[in-house]
Every structure is written in C-alpha cells, then in structure tokens.
GROMACS .gro file of C-alpha atoms in nm:
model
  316
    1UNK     CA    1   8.288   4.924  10.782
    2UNK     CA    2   8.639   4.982  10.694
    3UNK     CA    3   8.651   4.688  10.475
    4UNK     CA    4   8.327   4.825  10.276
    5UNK     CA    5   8.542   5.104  10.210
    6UNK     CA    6   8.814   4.973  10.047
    7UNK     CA    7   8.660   4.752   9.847
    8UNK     CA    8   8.625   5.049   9.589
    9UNK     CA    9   8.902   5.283   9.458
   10UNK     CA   10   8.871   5.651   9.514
   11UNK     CA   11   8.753   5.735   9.159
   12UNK     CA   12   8.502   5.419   9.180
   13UNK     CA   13   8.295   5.582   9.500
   14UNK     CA   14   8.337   5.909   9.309
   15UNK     CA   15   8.125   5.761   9.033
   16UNK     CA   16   7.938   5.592   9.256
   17UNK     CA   17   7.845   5.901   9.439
   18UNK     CA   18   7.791   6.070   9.121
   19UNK     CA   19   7.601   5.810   8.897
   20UNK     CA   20   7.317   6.040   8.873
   21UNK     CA   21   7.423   6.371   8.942
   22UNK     CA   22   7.377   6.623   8.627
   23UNK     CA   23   7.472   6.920   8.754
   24UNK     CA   24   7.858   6.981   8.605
   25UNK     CA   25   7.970   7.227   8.869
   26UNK     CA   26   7.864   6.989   9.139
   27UNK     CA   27   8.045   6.697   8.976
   28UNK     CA   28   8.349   6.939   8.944
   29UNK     CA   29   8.355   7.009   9.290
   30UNK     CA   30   8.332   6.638   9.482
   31UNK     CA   31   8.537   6.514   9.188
   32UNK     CA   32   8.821   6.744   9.266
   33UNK     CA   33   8.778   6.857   9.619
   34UNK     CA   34   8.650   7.246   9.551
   35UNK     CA   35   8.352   7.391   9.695
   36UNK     CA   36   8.117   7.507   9.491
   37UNK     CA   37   8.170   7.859   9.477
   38UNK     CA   38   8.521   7.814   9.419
   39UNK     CA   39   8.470   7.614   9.075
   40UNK     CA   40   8.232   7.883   8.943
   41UNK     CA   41   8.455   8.125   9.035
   42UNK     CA   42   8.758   8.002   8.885
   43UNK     CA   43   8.551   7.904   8.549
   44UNK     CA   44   8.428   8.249   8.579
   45UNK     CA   45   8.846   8.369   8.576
   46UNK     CA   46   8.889   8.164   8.337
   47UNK     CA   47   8.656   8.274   8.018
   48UNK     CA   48   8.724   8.681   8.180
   49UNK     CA   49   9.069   8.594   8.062
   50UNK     CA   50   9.038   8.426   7.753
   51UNK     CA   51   9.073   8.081   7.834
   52UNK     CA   52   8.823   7.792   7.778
   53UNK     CA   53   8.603   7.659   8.070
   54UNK     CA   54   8.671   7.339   7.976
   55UNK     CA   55   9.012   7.379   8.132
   56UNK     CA   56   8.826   7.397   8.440
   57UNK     CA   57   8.943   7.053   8.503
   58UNK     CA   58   9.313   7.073   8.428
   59UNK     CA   59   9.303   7.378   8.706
   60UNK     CA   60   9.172   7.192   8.947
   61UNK     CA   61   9.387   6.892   8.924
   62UNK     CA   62   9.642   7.123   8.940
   63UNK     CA   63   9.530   7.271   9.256
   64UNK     CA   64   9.541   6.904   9.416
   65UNK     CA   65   9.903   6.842   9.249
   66UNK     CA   66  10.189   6.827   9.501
   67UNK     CA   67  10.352   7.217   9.463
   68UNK     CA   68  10.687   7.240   9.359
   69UNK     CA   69  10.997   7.446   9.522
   70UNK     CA   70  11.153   7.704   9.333
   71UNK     CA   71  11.421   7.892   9.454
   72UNK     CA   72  11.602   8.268   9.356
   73UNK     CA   73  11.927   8.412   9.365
   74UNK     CA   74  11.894   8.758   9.496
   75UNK     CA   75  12.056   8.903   9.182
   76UNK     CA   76  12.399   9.054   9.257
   77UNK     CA   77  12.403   8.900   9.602
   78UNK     CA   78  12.366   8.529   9.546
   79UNK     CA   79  12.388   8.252   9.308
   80UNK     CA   80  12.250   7.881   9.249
   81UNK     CA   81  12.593   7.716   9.234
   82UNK     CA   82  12.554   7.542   9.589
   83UNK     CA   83  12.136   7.480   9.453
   84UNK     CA   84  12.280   7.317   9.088
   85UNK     CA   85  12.536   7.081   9.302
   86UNK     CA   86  12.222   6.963   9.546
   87UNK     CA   87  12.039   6.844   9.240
   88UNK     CA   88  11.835   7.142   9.124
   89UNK     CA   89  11.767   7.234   8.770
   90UNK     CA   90  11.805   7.605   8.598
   91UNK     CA   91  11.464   7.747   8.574
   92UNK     CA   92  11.236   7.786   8.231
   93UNK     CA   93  11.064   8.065   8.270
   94UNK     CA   94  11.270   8.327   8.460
   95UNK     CA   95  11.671   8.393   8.539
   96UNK     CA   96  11.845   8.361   8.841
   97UNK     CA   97  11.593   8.070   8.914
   98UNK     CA   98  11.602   7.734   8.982
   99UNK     CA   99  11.336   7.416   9.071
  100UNK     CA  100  11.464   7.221   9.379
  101UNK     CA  101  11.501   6.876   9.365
  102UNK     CA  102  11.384   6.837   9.705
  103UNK     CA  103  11.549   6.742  10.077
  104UNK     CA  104  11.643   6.991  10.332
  105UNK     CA  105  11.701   7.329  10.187
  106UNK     CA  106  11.846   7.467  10.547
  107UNK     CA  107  12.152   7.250  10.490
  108UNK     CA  108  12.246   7.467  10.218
  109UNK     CA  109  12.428   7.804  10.368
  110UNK     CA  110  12.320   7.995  10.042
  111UNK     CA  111  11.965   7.954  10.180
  112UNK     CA  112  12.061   7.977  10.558
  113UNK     CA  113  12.221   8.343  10.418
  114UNK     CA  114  11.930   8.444  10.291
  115UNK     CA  115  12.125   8.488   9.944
  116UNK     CA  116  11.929   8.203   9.774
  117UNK     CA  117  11.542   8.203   9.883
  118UNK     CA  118  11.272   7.995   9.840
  119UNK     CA  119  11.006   8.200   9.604
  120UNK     CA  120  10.753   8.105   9.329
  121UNK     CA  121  10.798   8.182   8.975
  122UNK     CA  122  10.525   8.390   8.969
  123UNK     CA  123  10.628   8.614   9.237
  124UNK     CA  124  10.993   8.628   9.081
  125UNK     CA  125  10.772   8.750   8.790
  126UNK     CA  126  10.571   8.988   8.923
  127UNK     CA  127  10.874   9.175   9.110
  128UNK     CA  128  11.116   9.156   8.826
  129UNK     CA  129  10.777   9.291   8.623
  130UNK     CA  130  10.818   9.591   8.798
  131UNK     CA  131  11.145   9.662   8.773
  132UNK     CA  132  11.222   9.656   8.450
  133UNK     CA  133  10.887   9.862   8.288
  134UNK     CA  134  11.058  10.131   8.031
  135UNK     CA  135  10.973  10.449   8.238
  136UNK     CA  136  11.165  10.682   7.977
  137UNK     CA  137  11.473  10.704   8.160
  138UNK     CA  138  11.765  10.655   8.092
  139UNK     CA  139  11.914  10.517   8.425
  140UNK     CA  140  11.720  10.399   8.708
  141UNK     CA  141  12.018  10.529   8.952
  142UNK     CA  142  11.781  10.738   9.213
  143UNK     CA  143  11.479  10.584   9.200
  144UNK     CA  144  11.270  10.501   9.501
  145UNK     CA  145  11.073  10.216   9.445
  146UNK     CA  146  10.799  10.109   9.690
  147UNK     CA  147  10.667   9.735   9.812
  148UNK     CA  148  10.318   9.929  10.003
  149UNK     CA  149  10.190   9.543  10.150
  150UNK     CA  150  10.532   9.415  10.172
  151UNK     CA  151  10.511   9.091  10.444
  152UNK     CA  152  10.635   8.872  10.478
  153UNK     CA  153  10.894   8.949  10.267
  154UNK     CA  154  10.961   8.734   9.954
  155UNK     CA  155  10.946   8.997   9.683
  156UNK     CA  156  11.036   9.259   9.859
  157UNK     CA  157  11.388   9.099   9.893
  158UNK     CA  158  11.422   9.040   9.533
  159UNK     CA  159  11.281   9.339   9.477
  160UNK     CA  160  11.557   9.547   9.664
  161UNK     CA  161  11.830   9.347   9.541
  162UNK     CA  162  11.697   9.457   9.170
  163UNK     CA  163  11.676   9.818   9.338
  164UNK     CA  164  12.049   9.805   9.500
  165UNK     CA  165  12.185   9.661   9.104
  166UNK     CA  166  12.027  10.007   8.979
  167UNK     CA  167  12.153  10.267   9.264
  168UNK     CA  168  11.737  10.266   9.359
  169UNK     CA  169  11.592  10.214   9.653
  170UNK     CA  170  11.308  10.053   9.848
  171UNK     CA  171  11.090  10.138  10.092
  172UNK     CA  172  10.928   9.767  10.234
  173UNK     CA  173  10.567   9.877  10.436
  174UNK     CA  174  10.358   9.648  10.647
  175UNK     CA  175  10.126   9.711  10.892
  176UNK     CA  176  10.166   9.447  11.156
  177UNK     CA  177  10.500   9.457  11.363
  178UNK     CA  178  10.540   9.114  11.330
  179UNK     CA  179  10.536   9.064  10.963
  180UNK     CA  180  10.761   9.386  10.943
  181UNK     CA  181  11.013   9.215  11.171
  182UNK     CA  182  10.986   8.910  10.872
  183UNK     CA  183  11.048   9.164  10.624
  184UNK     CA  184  11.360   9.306  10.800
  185UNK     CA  185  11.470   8.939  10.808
  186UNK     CA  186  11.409   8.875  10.451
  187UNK     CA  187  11.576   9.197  10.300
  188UNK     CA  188  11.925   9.144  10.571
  189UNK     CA  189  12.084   9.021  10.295
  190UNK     CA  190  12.084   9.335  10.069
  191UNK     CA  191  12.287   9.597  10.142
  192UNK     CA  192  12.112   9.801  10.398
  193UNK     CA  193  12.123  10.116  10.232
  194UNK     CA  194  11.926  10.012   9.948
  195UNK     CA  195  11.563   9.979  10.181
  196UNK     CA  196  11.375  10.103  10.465
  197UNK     CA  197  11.109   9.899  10.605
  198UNK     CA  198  10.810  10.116  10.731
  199UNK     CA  199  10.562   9.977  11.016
  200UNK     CA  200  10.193  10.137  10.887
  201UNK     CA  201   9.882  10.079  10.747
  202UNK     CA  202   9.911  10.118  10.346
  203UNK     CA  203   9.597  10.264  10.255
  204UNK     CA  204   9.873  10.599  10.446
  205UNK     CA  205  10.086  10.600  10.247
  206UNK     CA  206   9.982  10.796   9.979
  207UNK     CA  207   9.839  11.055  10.199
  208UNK     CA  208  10.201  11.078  10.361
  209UNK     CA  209  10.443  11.075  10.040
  210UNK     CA  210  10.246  11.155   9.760
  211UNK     CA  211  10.408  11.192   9.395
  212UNK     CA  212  10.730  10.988   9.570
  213UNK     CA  213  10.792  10.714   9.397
  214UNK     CA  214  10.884  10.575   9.097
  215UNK     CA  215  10.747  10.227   9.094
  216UNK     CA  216  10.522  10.108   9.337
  217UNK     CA  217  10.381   9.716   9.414
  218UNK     CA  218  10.075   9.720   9.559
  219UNK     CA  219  10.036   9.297   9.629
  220UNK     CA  220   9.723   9.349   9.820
  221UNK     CA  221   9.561   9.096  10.079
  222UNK     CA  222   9.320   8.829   9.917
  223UNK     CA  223   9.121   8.494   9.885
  224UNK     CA  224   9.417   8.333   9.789
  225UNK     CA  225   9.201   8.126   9.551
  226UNK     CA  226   9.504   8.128   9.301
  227UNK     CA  227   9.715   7.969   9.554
  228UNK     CA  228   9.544   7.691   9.627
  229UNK     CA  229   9.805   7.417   9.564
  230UNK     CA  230   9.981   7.578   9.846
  231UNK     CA  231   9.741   7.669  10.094
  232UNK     CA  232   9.495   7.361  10.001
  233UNK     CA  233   9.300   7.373  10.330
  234UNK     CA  234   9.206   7.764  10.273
  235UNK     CA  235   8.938   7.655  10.023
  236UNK     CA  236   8.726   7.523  10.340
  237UNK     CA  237   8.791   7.825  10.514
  238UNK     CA  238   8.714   8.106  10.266
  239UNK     CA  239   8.388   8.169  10.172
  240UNK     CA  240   8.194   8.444   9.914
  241UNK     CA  241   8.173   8.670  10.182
  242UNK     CA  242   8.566   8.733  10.189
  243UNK     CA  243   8.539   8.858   9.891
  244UNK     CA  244   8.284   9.150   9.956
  245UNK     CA  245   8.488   9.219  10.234
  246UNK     CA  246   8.831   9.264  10.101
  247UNK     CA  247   8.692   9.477   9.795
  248UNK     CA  248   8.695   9.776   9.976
  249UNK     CA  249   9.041   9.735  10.127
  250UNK     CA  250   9.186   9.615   9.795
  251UNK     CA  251   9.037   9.978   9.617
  252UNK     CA  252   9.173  10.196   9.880
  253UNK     CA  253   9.550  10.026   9.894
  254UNK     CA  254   9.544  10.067   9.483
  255UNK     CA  255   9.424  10.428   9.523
  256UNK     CA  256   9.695  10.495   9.832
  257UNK     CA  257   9.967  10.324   9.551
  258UNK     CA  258   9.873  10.544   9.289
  259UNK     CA  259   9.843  10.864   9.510
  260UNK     CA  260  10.212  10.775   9.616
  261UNK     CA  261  10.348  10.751   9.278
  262UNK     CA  262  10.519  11.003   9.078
  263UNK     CA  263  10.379  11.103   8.730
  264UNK     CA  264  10.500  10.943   8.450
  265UNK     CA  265  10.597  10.622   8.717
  266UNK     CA  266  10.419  10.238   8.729
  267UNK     CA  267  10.223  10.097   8.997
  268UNK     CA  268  10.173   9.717   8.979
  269UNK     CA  269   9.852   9.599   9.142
  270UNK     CA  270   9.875   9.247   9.223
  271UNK     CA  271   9.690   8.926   9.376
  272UNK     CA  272   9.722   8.551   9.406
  273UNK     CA  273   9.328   8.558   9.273
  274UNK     CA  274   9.214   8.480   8.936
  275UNK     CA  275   8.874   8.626   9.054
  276UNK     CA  276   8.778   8.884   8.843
  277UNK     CA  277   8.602   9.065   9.144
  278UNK     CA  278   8.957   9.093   9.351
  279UNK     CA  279   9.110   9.177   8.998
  280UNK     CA  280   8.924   9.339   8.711
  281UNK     CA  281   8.659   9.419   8.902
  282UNK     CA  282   8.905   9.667   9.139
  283UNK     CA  283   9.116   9.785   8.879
  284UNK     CA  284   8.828   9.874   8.624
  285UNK     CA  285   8.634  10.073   8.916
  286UNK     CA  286   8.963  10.274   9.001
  287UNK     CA  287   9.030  10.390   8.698
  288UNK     CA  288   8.664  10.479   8.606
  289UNK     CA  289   8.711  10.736   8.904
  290UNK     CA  290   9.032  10.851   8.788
  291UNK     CA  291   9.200  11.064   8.505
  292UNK     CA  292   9.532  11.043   8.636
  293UNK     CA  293   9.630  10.682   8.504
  294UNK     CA  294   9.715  10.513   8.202
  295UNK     CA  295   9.664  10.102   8.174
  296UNK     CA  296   9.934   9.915   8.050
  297UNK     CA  297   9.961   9.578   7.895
  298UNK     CA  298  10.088   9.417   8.239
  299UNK     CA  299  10.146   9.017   8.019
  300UNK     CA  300  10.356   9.237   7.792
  301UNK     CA  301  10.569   9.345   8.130
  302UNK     CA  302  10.593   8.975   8.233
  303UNK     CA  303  10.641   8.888   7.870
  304UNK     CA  304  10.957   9.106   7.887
  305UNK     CA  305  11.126   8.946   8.238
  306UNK     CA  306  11.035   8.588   8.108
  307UNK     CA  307  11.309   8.337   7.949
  308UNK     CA  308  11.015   8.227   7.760
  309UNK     CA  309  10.911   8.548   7.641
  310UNK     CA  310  10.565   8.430   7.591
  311UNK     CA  311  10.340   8.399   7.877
  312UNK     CA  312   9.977   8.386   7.941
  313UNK     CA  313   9.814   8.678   7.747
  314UNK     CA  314   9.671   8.965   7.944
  315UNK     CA  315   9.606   9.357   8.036
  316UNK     CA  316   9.564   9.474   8.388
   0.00000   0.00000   0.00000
C-alpha cells in the first residue's frame, strides 16, 4: 500500500483526485487544505474589500506557508540591538520592529525581560493605529486609554508602553483570571503606573465607566479565520455555526467600547477575521442603531503608523 502511495507526488494524486471535478470551490479546498466554507468565505472577504477572487489562491497558499516571527521593542523600554546581532532584520512595514531569523528567542535576555516581544505586524499595527489617531489635542499627557478584551497580552503591552511615552494610561480587561494573570505578565515590563489590569466581563464595562476613556481597543473573540497560518489546525475545528454564535457577543463588546468612550475619543474594533459577518456585518449593524458615532477611514489610521505608508485600502 505504502509503495502505491508514493509512486505519485502530492500535486499528481491532487489531479488525480480532481481529474473530473468542476466545481472551483471544491478544487480550492482539497487543493489547498480549506474546508469548504472557509474558501467561500474568504473569497467572499475578499471581493467585500475590493480585492479580486482570483487571489483566492495566493491566500490560501499563504495560509499553508510556514509563519514568520516578528518581534517589537516596547517603545521607550526596549530595543532590537541584542535581535539585529542574533541575525534579525529591521522591519518594512512598521518601527521598532524586526523579522527573526530564527533559533531560540529565550536565549536572548531582551526577550526573557519582556522588553523585546514576539508580536505580528499586524497587531503592532493595529495598537500603534490607535494610538496615534489625531483626537484634536494637543498632548495626549492624561489620557486613559482602554484594551476592553485584553488577553493574553501582546498589544496591550505595546499598547501601554505607547501610553507611558505620552503620560496616558491603560486600563488592560479580561475576563478569565488566567489570561489576566498573562496580561499582568506581559505589561511587567512597563512602568507600573502607566496600567491597571481589570478581571471582568467586557460587555461591563461600559455600564461601569461610561464617557471614560479616550481611546478604546475592542479586539473581540473570533473564528480566527485570518489567522490561519498560525493556528492551521483551527480550520477543522471551526465551523459556520461559530460564527452565528459569536455575532452577538462581538455587537455587545463594540457597544460596551463605545458606551465607555468619551465624546470626541476613538474606539478601534478589531478581529483576526476577514469575514465580513464578524466585521462589516457588526460594525454596519451598530452604527445603524446609533447616532452617537462617526466612522473613520481605519486603512488611513494604519496608513499613518506604517513605514510603508501605503497599506491595504479600507474603512471600518
């Protein structure tokens, strides 16, 4: 049996399996290793954003692509002088950033610290997005800034380091005890009088402290269908159903954000899925049953924090 197997490459049984099979979504999906679902979704995301679903494809290879490691310098705190001598290489898209060149990252004390972390780019993104929209002040020295589904961590450590630069602070909430304990852990490198970490359930929050804060992140829980590359085995898991179940959740964490922010402040709601019901879909129906808000052009606020200048196009 075995040897029947390997007389064919991979992509030879593919076509083999395939020879007469029409249907492009199910090609897609045995091709590339994607259920279904998950392909028309993410062609779905795709045209809702103004991209061609012919680049189906290249996002699906890229889903099956070995993920890279990109590290951060908590700005003020740390640098990536011990990262550049291992073999890293400055970062494209975002400052204080590097891409590691691989081996044990523990053996560097800059990471052992917690001064130099291991983050995406596009959470470095997101949280430097959010610091630095133009609120029509002059100084940010005051502010409170909020992370409302903070575990386990990542941006809310770069996100109070940005806070502590600007005499602001942050207040890091997460419901489970656990995760807040991975918070704490995360953010022991700032200065601890820049955040508080709250243990609570989010969708609180803006019952508790409304009209508080300047600048709010709302990163809410999700498929994770934009993480894929990461989490590859969580495509098997998820299924349609997850999303109809996390709408609801997603809509009342936004409205707790926006309850808890000031007038005149910015509330960032984020997700690691393209899927225009965990994105659009949410933000559109919030608003519709709201006066109190103003959209802004959120690839204009990443467009702003990025070395390129020039990212993906976008409002949300």
């Amino acid at each position: 049996m075995l040897r029947k197997v390997t007389a064919k490459t991979l992509p030879e049984w593919l076509d083999h399996l395939l020879e007469n099979e029409t249907d492009e979504t199910r090609i897609a999906s045995v091709r590339h290793a994607h259920p279904e679902w998950i392909v028309r979704a993410l062609r779905q995301s795709l045209v809702m954003h103004g991209r061609p679903a012919s680049e189906i494809t290249e996002l699906l290879e890229a889903d099956n692509a070995a993920p890279v490691v990109n590290l951060v310098a908590l700005p003020g705190i740390g640098n990536l002088d011990e990262a550049l001598e291992s073999g890293a290489t400055p970062g494209e898209l975002v400052i204080d950033s590097a891409l590691s060149s691989g081996g044990d990252l523990g053996r560097m004390s800059s990471i052992r610290e917690g001064t130099t972390r291991v983050q995406d780019v596009g959470s470095q993104l997101v949280a430097r997005a959010v610091a630095g929209v133009d609120l029509g002040q002059s100084a940010k020295d005051g502010e409170k800034w909020l992370d409302l589904c903070a575990g386990p961590g990542g941006k809310a450590a770069l996100l109070a380091a940005l806070a502590h630069q600007e005499g602001a602070t942050l207040l890091a909430n997460e419901p489970a005890e656990h995760r807040a304990k991975l918070v704490s852990q995360a953010l022991s490198a700032v200065p601890a009088d820049a955040w508080t970490v709250r243990v609570g359930d989010g969708r609180d929050v803006g019952k508790e402290q409304p009209e508080t804060f300047d600048r709010v992140l709302v990163d809410v829980p999700c498929s994770g269908l934009g993480a894929l590359r990461r989490r590859p085995e969580s495509r098997w898991r998820r299924t349609p159903k997850d999303l109809a179940d996390l709408g609801p959740l997603q809509r009342e964490l936004l409205n707790s954000a926006i309850d808890a922010v000031k007038p005149g402040g910015v509330v960032a709601y984020v997700t690691c899925s393209p899927h225009p019901a965990e994105t659009t879909a949410v933000v559109s129906d919030v608003l519709r049953k709201r006066d109190d808000l103003e959209q802004i052009d959120s690839g204009a606020a990443l467009d702003a924090v990025s070395l390129s200048g020039n990212l993906a196009p976008g409002t949300g």
